[in-house]
Structure formats: C-alpha cells, structure tokens
C-alpha cells in the first residue's frame, strides 16, 4: 500500500546544477538573508516535511540505499525529531514564511559511534541537517554548518570540533563534507547496526573564522537548552503520542 515516504535527514548536495542555482540566477537571490529561529513543538510537522522532501529526492535521484526503509522504525524517527524540538536543540531557517532548512545541534555524541577518547574532547554534534531542494546549490548548507558550529560554541565554550555521522554508502555526501573542511574519522559497527556510521569532524575554529552572512538569528531566540530540557522531556511522551496519531498513516511502507 503506497503512503508518504519515510522521512529522514540529508545535507545539501552539491553535485551538478541544482534548483537553488536556477532560482538564484532567476531571482538574483545570492544576496538574500534568512532568519534562523529555534523550533517549537508547533514546528514538528515542518521539520518532518523538510526531511520527507529530502528523502523523496534522495530515493528518486541518487543511488545510495539511504532511507530506502525507515530506520529503526517510523515511530522512533518521529520520536527523535520530537525530542530534538522539545529539548530546544532544533533550528529552522526561514525565507519569509517559507521554511528552507533545519538542523539539530547537540553537545554530546553517541557512545555507540564515538570512542571514550573522542568523547573526552568537547565537540558540537550535528544531526538532521536538511536544505530544501529549491534552495540547494548556492552555499546555504555550508553556511548553516558554520552557523551551527558558532551556535554550539556559545553553549559550550570548550568545544573543539564539529562532528557528524553520515549514511555509510552515501559517497557523494561524504565528498560534500570533505569539501566543507571535514576529515574522515572512522566507520563504526554498532550493536544496533545503524546505517549512518561513517564519522567526520572538522576543527571548530574553521567555523568561527567563517562568516555566515545570510543567517540572522531571531532576536531572543537563543535559549539555553539545559534550562528547558527537563520540561521538554516531560512533554515528549504526550507530544509523541499525539504526533504518531497524526502522521502514522503517512509512514506506510510501499
């Protein structure tokens, strides 16, 4: 039975021409500015829709197995997205009233992926980095990576790296991160066999020395996650149940 494709994250792709380049050329959009706002619970559907669009494009246009099936399950995916929003870890980039990108920023990494020695070094961990396809190709993804590093440093002044785990067989995406200054760390096998186990990192100093001129945080939007995460975790079970009721029919596997 056909349903809405599985929703997951993808960073901006840079191979060949893109809708973003065409849009920028047509509208003179290279100098435009975007507002970055911290996502609220009302924005969970917006984040899921950005991820769904990226997953559709990846499935139809690329040869990777990324997101051919939900992992580990559709319900767990929705739960993770909801938790990231409830814990005030998720940001959305807006072009007026259009949500054009999103990223979730954590200050701790997964022990299943990163070794104890690596985790001893403070870092900023990026997840669910998505750029809407019509805005890809003009450097917005690169700016969002650097902005995320700067935002993470505000929260954790001791952070030394930006880190990310990438789908293991998405080779074009590996190349993209290398072009953004990331170095390959390792491919890790995990007990749960997670498919995004190719690890990259880059010195945070590169992000601090690189401006993100088109991204402007919304005034008053810089919340300290620790001050609200406890309340967010209380809300997650309730919100997760409501969200599953709303989106479960859309996650039917084809």
Coordinates of C-alpha atoms in Angstrom, one line a residue:
X1 CA 0.0 0.0 0.0
X2 CA 1.5 3.3 -1.0
X3 CA 1.9 6.1 1.5
X4 CA 4.0 9.0 2.3
X5 CA 7.7 8.1 2.0
X6 CA 9.8 7.7 5.1
X7 CA 11.1 11.0 6.5
X8 CA 14.8 11.4 7.4
X9 CA 17.6 14.0 7.0
X10 CA 20.1 14.9 4.3
X11 CA 22.6 17.7 4.0
X12 CA 22.7 19.9 0.9
X13 CA 24.1 18.1 -2.2
X14 CA 26.5 19.9 -4.4
X15 CA 26.8 17.6 -7.5
X16 CA 25.9 19.2 -10.8
X17 CA 23.4 22.0 -11.3
X18 CA 20.6 22.5 -8.8
X19 CA 17.2 24.1 -8.4
X20 CA 18.9 26.6 -6.0
X21 CA 21.3 27.8 -8.7
X22 CA 18.4 28.2 -11.1
X23 CA 16.3 30.1 -8.6
X24 CA 19.2 32.3 -7.6
X25 CA 20.0 33.1 -11.2
X26 CA 16.4 33.9 -12.0
X27 CA 15.6 36.0 -8.9
X28 CA 19.0 37.4 -8.0
X29 CA 18.9 35.6 -4.7
X30 CA 22.6 35.2 -4.0
X31 CA 22.5 38.2 -1.6
X32 CA 19.3 37.3 0.3
X33 CA 19.1 36.9 4.0
X34 CA 17.4 34.3 6.1
X35 CA 16.1 34.2 9.7
X36 CA 17.1 31.3 12.0
X37 CA 14.6 30.5 14.7
X38 CA 14.6 27.9 17.4
X39 CA 11.9 25.3 16.5
X40 CA 8.9 24.9 18.8
X41 CA 6.6 22.0 19.3
X42 CA 4.2 23.6 16.7
X43 CA 7.0 23.2 14.2
X44 CA 7.5 19.5 14.4
X45 CA 5.4 18.9 11.3
X46 CA 7.5 21.5 9.4
X47 CA 10.7 19.7 10.3
X48 CA 9.2 16.3 9.3
X49 CA 8.1 17.8 6.0
X50 CA 11.6 19.1 5.2
X51 CA 13.0 15.7 5.9
X52 CA 10.3 14.0 3.8
X53 CA 11.1 16.1 0.8
X54 CA 14.8 15.4 1.1
X55 CA 14.1 11.7 1.4
X56 CA 12.0 11.7 -1.7
X57 CA 14.7 13.4 -3.7
X58 CA 17.4 11.0 -2.4
X59 CA 15.3 8.0 -3.2
X60 CA 14.5 9.1 -6.7
X61 CA 17.7 10.8 -7.8
X62 CA 20.6 9.0 -6.1
X63 CA 22.0 5.5 -6.0
X64 CA 22.6 5.3 -2.2
X65 CA 20.4 3.0 -0.1
X66 CA 19.9 5.8 2.3
X67 CA 16.3 5.9 3.6
X68 CA 15.0 3.1 1.4
X69 CA 13.4 1.9 4.6
X70 CA 12.7 3.6 7.9
X71 CA 15.4 3.1 10.5
X72 CA 14.9 1.8 13.1
X73 CA 11.2 2.4 12.7
X74 CA 8.8 5.2 11.6
X75 CA 7.7 5.7 15.2
X76 CA 11.2 6.0 16.5
X77 CA 12.1 8.5 13.8
X78 CA 9.1 10.8 14.8
X79 CA 10.1 10.4 18.4
X80 CA 13.7 11.5 17.8
X81 CA 12.6 14.5 15.9
X82 CA 10.0 15.4 18.6
X83 CA 12.6 15.1 21.3
X84 CA 15.1 17.3 19.5
X85 CA 12.5 20.0 19.2
X86 CA 11.2 19.6 22.8
X87 CA 14.8 19.8 24.1
X88 CA 15.3 23.1 22.1
X89 CA 18.0 21.5 20.0
X90 CA 16.4 22.1 16.6
X91 CA 16.6 25.2 14.5
X92 CA 14.7 26.2 11.3
X93 CA 16.0 28.6 8.6
X94 CA 13.2 30.8 7.2
X95 CA 12.9 32.8 4.0
X96 CA 10.0 34.9 5.0
X97 CA 7.2 32.4 5.7
X98 CA 9.0 29.5 3.9
X99 CA 11.0 27.0 6.0
X100 CA 14.1 26.3 3.9
X101 CA 16.4 24.4 6.1
X102 CA 16.8 22.8 9.5
X103 CA 19.5 21.4 11.8
X104 CA 19.6 19.8 15.2
X105 CA 22.6 20.6 17.4
X106 CA 23.8 18.5 20.3
X107 CA 26.8 18.9 22.7
X108 CA 27.3 15.2 23.3
X109 CA 27.8 12.4 20.9
X110 CA 26.6 8.8 20.9
X111 CA 28.8 6.3 22.8
X112 CA 27.8 3.8 20.2
X113 CA 29.6 5.8 17.5
X114 CA 32.3 7.8 19.2
X115 CA 35.0 6.2 21.4
X116 CA 35.6 7.3 25.0
X117 CA 38.8 9.1 24.0
X118 CA 36.9 11.0 21.3
X119 CA 34.1 11.9 23.6
X120 CA 36.6 13.3 26.1
X121 CA 37.2 16.1 23.6
X122 CA 34.3 18.5 23.6
X123 CA 32.5 18.9 20.3
X124 CA 29.4 20.2 18.6
X125 CA 27.3 17.3 17.0
X126 CA 25.1 18.0 14.1
X127 CA 22.0 15.9 13.2
X128 CA 19.2 16.1 10.6
X129 CA 20.9 18.8 8.5
X130 CA 18.4 19.5 5.7
X131 CA 18.2 22.1 3.0
X132 CA 15.1 22.3 0.9
X133 CA 15.9 21.3 -2.7
X134 CA 14.8 24.5 -4.3
X135 CA 17.3 26.3 -2.1
X136 CA 20.2 23.9 -2.5
X137 CA 23.3 24.7 -4.5
X138 CA 24.1 28.3 -3.5
X139 CA 26.0 27.6 -0.3
X140 CA 23.2 27.7 2.2
X141 CA 24.2 24.3 3.6
X142 CA 27.8 25.3 4.1
X143 CA 26.7 28.5 5.9
X144 CA 24.4 26.5 8.1
X145 CA 27.2 24.1 9.1
X146 CA 29.4 27.1 10.2
X147 CA 26.5 28.9 11.9
X148 CA 25.7 25.6 13.8
X149 CA 29.3 25.4 15.0
X150 CA 29.2 29.0 16.2
X151 CA 25.9 28.4 18.0
X152 CA 27.3 25.3 19.6
X153 CA 30.4 27.2 20.8
X154 CA 28.1 29.7 22.5
X155 CA 26.6 26.9 24.5
X156 CA 29.9 25.0 25.1
X157 CA 32.9 27.3 25.0
X158 CA 35.2 24.2 25.3
X159 CA 34.1 22.6 22.1
X160 CA 36.9 21.9 19.7
X161 CA 35.3 20.1 16.7
X162 CA 32.1 20.0 14.7
X163 CA 31.1 16.3 14.2
X164 CA 28.6 14.4 12.2
X165 CA 27.7 10.8 11.3
X166 CA 26.7 10.2 7.7
X167 CA 24.9 7.3 5.9
X168 CA 27.7 4.8 5.2
X169 CA 27.1 4.3 1.5
X170 CA 26.2 7.9 0.5
X171 CA 29.5 8.6 -1.1
X172 CA 28.5 11.9 -2.7
X173 CA 27.5 13.2 0.7
X174 CA 30.9 12.1 2.1
X175 CA 32.6 14.1 -0.6
X176 CA 30.4 17.1 0.2
X177 CA 31.5 17.1 3.8
X178 CA 35.2 16.8 2.8
X179 CA 34.7 19.9 0.6
X180 CA 33.3 21.7 3.7
X181 CA 36.6 21.0 5.5
X182 CA 35.6 17.8 7.4
X183 CA 38.1 15.0 7.8
X184 CA 37.2 11.3 7.8
X185 CA 37.4 9.7 11.3
X186 CA 36.2 6.1 11.1
X187 CA 33.4 3.8 10.1
X188 CA 32.0 2.2 13.2
X189 CA 29.9 -1.0 13.6
X190 CA 27.3 -0.6 16.3
X191 CA 25.2 -3.2 18.1
X192 CA 22.0 -1.8 16.5
X193 CA 23.6 -1.8 13.1
X194 CA 22.8 1.8 12.5
X195 CA 23.5 2.7 8.8
X196 CA 24.8 6.3 9.4
X197 CA 28.1 5.2 10.9
X198 CA 30.7 7.0 8.8
X199 CA 32.1 9.7 11.0
X200 CA 33.5 13.1 10.1
X201 CA 34.8 16.1 12.0
X202 CA 36.4 19.4 11.4
X203 CA 38.1 21.9 13.7
X204 CA 35.6 24.3 15.2
X205 CA 38.0 27.2 14.6
X206 CA 37.2 27.0 10.9
X207 CA 33.6 27.7 11.6
X208 CA 34.4 30.5 14.0
X209 CA 36.6 32.2 11.4
X210 CA 34.0 31.9 8.6
X211 CA 31.0 34.2 8.5
X212 CA 27.5 33.1 7.8
X213 CA 26.3 36.5 6.4
X214 CA 22.9 35.4 5.2
X215 CA 21.8 33.8 8.5
X216 CA 20.4 36.1 11.2
X217 CA 19.2 34.6 14.5
X218 CA 15.8 35.7 15.6
X219 CA 16.2 38.2 18.5
X220 CA 15.6 36.5 21.8
X221 CA 15.8 33.0 20.2
X222 CA 19.0 31.8 21.9
X223 CA 17.6 29.6 24.7
X224 CA 19.8 27.7 27.0
X225 CA 18.8 24.0 26.4
X226 CA 19.6 22.9 30.0
X227 CA 17.0 25.4 31.4
X228 CA 14.2 23.9 29.4
X229 CA 15.2 20.3 28.6
X230 CA 13.6 18.9 31.7
X231 CA 10.3 20.4 30.9
X232 CA 10.7 19.2 27.3
X233 CA 11.3 15.6 28.4
X234 CA 8.1 15.7 30.4
X235 CA 6.2 16.8 27.3
X236 CA 7.8 14.4 24.9
X237 CA 5.7 11.3 25.7
X238 CA 2.4 13.2 25.4
X239 CA 3.5 15.0 22.2
X240 CA 4.9 11.9 20.7
X241 CA 1.6 10.0 21.2
X242 CA -0.3 12.9 19.6
X243 CA 2.2 13.1 16.7
X244 CA 2.0 9.4 15.9
X245 CA -1.8 9.6 15.7
X246 CA -1.4 12.4 13.2
X247 CA 1.4 11.1 11.0
X248 CA 1.3 7.3 11.3
X249 CA -0.8 6.7 8.2
X250 CA 1.8 8.7 6.2
X251 CA 4.5 6.2 7.1
X252 CA 3.1 3.2 5.4
X253 CA 5.8 1.3 3.6
X254 CA 5.4 0.8 -0.1

